[in-house]
XYZ file of C-alpha atoms in Angstrom:
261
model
C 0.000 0.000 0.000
C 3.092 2.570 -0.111
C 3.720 4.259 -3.166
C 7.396 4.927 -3.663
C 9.038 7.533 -6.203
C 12.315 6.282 -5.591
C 12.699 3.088 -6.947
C 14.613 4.484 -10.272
C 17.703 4.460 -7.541
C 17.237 0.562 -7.569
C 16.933 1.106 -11.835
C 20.104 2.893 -11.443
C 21.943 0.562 -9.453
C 21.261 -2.251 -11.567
C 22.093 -0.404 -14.759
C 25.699 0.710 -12.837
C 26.587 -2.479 -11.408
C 25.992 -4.628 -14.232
C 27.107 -1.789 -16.885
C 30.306 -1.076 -15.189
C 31.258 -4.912 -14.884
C 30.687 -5.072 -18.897
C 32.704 -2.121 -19.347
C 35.837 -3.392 -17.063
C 35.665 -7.009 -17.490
C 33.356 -7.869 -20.582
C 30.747 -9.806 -18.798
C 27.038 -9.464 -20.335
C 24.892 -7.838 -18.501
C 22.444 -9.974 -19.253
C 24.483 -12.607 -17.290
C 24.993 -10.342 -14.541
C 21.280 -9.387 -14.107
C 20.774 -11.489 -11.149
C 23.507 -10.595 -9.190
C 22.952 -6.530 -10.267
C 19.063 -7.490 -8.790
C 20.464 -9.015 -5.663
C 22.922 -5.472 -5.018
C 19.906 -3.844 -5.434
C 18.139 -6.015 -3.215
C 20.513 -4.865 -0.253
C 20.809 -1.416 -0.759
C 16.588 -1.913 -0.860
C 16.911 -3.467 2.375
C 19.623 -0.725 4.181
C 17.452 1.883 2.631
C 13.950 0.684 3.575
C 15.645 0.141 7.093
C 15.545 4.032 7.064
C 12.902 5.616 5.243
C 10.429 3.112 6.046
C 10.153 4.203 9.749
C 7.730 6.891 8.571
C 4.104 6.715 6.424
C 1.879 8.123 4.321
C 2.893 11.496 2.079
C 5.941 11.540 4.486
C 7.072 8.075 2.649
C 6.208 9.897 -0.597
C 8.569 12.910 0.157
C 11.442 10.627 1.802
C 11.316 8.358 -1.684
C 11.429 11.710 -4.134
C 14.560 12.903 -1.770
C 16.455 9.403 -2.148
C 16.345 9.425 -5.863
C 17.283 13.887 -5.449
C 20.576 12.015 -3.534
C 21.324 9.518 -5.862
C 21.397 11.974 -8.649
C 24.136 14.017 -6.667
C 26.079 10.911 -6.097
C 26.009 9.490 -9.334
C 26.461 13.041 -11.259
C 29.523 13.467 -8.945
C 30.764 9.898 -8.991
C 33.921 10.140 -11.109
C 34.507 6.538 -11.720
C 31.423 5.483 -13.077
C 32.192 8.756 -15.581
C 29.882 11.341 -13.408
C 27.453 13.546 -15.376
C 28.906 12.698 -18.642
C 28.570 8.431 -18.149
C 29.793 5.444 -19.748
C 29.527 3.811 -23.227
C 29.121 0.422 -23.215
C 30.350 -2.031 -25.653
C 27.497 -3.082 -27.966
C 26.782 -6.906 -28.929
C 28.508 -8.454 -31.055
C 25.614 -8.936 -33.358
C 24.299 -7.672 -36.842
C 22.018 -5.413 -36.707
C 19.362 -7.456 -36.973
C 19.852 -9.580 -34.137
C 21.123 -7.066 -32.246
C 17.618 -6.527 -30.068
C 16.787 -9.927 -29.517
C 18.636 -10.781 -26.562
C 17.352 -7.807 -24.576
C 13.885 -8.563 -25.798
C 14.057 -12.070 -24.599
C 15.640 -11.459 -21.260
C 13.344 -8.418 -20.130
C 10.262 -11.089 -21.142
C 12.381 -13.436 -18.750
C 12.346 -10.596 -16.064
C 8.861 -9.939 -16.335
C 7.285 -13.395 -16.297
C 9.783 -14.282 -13.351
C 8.036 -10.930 -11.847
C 4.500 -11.680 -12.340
C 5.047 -15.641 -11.140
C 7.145 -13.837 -7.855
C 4.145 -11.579 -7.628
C 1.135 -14.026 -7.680
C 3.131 -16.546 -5.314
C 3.682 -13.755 -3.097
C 0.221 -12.755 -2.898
C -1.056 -16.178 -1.942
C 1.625 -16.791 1.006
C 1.356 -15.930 4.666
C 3.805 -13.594 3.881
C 1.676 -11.505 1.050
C -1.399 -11.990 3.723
C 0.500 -9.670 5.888
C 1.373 -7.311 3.039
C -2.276 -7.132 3.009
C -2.896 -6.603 6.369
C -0.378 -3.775 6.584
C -2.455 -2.166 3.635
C -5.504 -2.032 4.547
C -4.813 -0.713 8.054
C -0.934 -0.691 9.457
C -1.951 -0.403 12.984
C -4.519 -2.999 12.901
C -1.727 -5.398 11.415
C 0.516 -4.553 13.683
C -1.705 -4.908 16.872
C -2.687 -9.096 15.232
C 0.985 -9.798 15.478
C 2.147 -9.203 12.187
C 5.578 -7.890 12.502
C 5.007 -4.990 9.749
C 8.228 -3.186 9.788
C 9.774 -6.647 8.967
C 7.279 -7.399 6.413
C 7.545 -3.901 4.988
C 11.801 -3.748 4.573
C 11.642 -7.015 2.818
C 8.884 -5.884 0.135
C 10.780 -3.130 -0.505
C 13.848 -5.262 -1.138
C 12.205 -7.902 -2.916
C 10.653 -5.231 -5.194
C 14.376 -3.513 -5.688
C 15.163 -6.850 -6.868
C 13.060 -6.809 -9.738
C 13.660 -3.396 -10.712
C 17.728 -4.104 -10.215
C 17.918 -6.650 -13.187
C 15.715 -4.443 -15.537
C 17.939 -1.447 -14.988
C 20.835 -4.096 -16.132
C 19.642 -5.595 -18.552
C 18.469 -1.496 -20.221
C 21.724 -0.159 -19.526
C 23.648 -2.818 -21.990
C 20.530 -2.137 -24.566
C 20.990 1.481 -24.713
C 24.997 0.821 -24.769
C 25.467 3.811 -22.003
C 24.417 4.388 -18.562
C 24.527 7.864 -17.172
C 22.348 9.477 -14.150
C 19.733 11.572 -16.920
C 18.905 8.252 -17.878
C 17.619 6.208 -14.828
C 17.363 9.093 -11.956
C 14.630 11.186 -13.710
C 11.265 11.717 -11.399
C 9.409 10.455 -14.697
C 10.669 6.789 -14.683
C 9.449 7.116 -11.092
C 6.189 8.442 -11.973
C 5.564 5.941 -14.815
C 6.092 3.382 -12.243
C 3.435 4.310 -9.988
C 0.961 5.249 -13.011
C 1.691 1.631 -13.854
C 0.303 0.381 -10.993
C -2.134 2.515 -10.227
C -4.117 2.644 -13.915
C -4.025 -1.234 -13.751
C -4.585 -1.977 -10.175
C -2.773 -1.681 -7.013
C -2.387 -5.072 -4.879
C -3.067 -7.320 -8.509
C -0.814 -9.285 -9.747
C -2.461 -8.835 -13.188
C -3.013 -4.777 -12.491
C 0.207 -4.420 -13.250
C 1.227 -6.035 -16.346
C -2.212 -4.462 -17.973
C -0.883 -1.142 -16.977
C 2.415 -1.007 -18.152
C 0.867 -2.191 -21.592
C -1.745 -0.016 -22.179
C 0.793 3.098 -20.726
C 3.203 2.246 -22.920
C 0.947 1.392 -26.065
C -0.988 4.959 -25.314
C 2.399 6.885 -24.977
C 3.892 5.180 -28.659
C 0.555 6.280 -29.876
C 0.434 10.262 -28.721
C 4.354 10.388 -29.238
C 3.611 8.934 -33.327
C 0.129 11.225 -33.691
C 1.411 14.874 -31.461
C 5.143 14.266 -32.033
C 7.667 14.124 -28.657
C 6.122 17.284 -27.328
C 4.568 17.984 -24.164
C 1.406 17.606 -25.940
C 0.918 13.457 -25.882
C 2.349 13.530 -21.782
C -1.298 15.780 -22.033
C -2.986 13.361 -23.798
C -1.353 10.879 -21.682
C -2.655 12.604 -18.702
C -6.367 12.846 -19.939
C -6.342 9.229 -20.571
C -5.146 8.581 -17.086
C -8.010 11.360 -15.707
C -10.261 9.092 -17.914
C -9.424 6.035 -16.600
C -9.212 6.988 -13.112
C -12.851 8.218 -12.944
C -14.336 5.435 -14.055
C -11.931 2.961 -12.482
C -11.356 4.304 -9.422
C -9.520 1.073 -7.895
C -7.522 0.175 -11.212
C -8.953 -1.356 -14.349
C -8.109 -4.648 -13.095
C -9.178 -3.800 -9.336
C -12.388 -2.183 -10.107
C -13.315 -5.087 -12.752
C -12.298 -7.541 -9.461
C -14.788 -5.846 -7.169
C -17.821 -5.429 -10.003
C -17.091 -9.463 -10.590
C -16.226 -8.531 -13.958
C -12.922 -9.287 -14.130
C -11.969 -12.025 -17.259
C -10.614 -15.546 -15.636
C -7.171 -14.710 -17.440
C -6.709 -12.120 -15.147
C-alpha cells in the first residue's frame, strides 16, 4: 500500500553495477542481471531500514529525496564517468539480431516478476502485506511484525527493478544518471500500478501495456512534445474516474474481471 518515487535508484543501481562490470571485465549484462538485482536487493533493504520508519505522504517525500541524492552521487561519482557516463560495448551482433537478446531477457524478467508476484500474494507472507495495507496499525496490533514485512517488500521489489535497470543499460549501450534518476521513470512506475490496479498481480502487467501502447501512440500522432504527456494525462483522468480502484481492481470488485486475469 506505499507508493514509492524512488525506486529508479534501484533502476540505477542495476544499470551501474551490471554496466560497469561489462565495461571493465566484458561480462554481459544480461548474465549479470541477477547478481545486479540481488545489489539492489541490499541497498533496498539498508534503505527501507531508514525511510520506512515513517508513512503516508511523508514516505512519498522521503522516496522523491532518495532518488534527489542519488542523482548528486552518481552526477559526482567520477569513476562510473559522473554527469557525462559510460559507453558500453554493444553486442557483437548484426544489426538485426542485435535486439533480440534484450527482448528475450526483459520477457524473462517480467514473467519471473508476475510468477514472484502471484506466489507472493497467496503466502502468509503476502497476507500480511495485506494486512499492513488495509490498516498498518490494525496489522501490527494481530501480530504481524510490519516493519519486517515492509523492509523485505521493498527489497524484494528492488530486486526486480535491479535486473531491468541491467539488462536497459547494456541495450541502450550507455548508462549515465539523466537516464535512470529522472522523477518520470518514477512516476511511470506508480501510473503503472495505479491505472491497472494496485495489490493485482495482473493490475500491473495491464498497466504497463496499455501506458506504454498509449504513450507510442500520442508520441507517433502529437510528435515528442509535451502535448501526448497531455494526452497521456487525460487518458489517465479518464481512466481513473471510471476505475477508481484500477482497471483490473475495479473489474475484481464489479465481478467482472476475465478468468485470465
Amino acid at each position: 500500500g506505499y507508493i514509492s518515487l524512488g525506486h529508479n535508484v534501484f533502476f540505477a543501481i542495476g544499470g551501474y553495477f551490471a554496466g560497469m562490470i561489462l565495461a571493465r571485465y566484458g561480462i554481459s549484462a544480461i548474465a549479470m542481471a541477477p547478481v545486479a538485482g540481488l545489489v539492489a536487493a541490499a541497498f533496498g533493504y539498508a534503505i527501507g531500514l531508514v525511510t520506512l520508519r515513517v508513512r503516508g505522504p511523508s514516505f512519498i517525500i522521503s522516496s522523491i529525496a532518495l532518488v534527489m541524492i542519488a542523482r548528486l552521487i552518481f552526477d559526482n561519482w567520477h569513476w562510473v564517468g559522473g554527469a557525462n557516463g559510460v559507453t558500453l560495448p554493444g553486442p557483437d551482433l548484426s544489426a538485426r539480431w542485435a535486439k533480440l537478446p534484450y527482448y528475450y531477457a526483459m520477457l524473462a524478467i517480467a514473467a519471473v516478476t508476475v510468477w514472484a508476484s502471484y506466489r507472493i500474494r497467496h503466502s502468509k507472507f503476502g497476507l500480511a502485506l495485506r494486512a499492513i495495507s488495509k490498516d498498518e496499525v490494525k496489522a501490527e496490533s494481530a501480530g504481524v511484525d510490519t516493519r519486517l514485512c515492509k523492509v523485505l517488500a521493498f527489497a524484494v521489489s528492488a530486486f526486480f527493478v535491479g535486473m531491468t535497470g541491467a539488462v536497459w543499460g547494456e541495450y541502450l549501450t550507455y548508462i549515465r544518471p539523466s537516464i535512470f534518476l529522472v522523477i518520470l521513470i518514477a512516476a511511470n512506475l506508480v501510473l503503472i500500478c495505479i491505472l491497472g490496479g494496485k495489490g493485482t498481480v495482473a493490475g500491473p502487467v495491464v498497466g504497463a501495456v496499455l501506458l506504454v501502447a498509449f504513450n507510442e501512440f500520442f508520441t507517433a500522432t502529437l510528435g515528442a512534445s509535451e502535448l501526448n504527456i497531455l494526452g497521456i494525462g487525460l487518458i489517465m483522468a479518464l481512466a481513473l474516474k471510471f476505475f477508481p480502484f484500477g482497471i483490473v481492481g475495479t473489474l475484481a470488485r464489479a465481478g467482472r474481471l476475465p478468468r485470465v486475469l
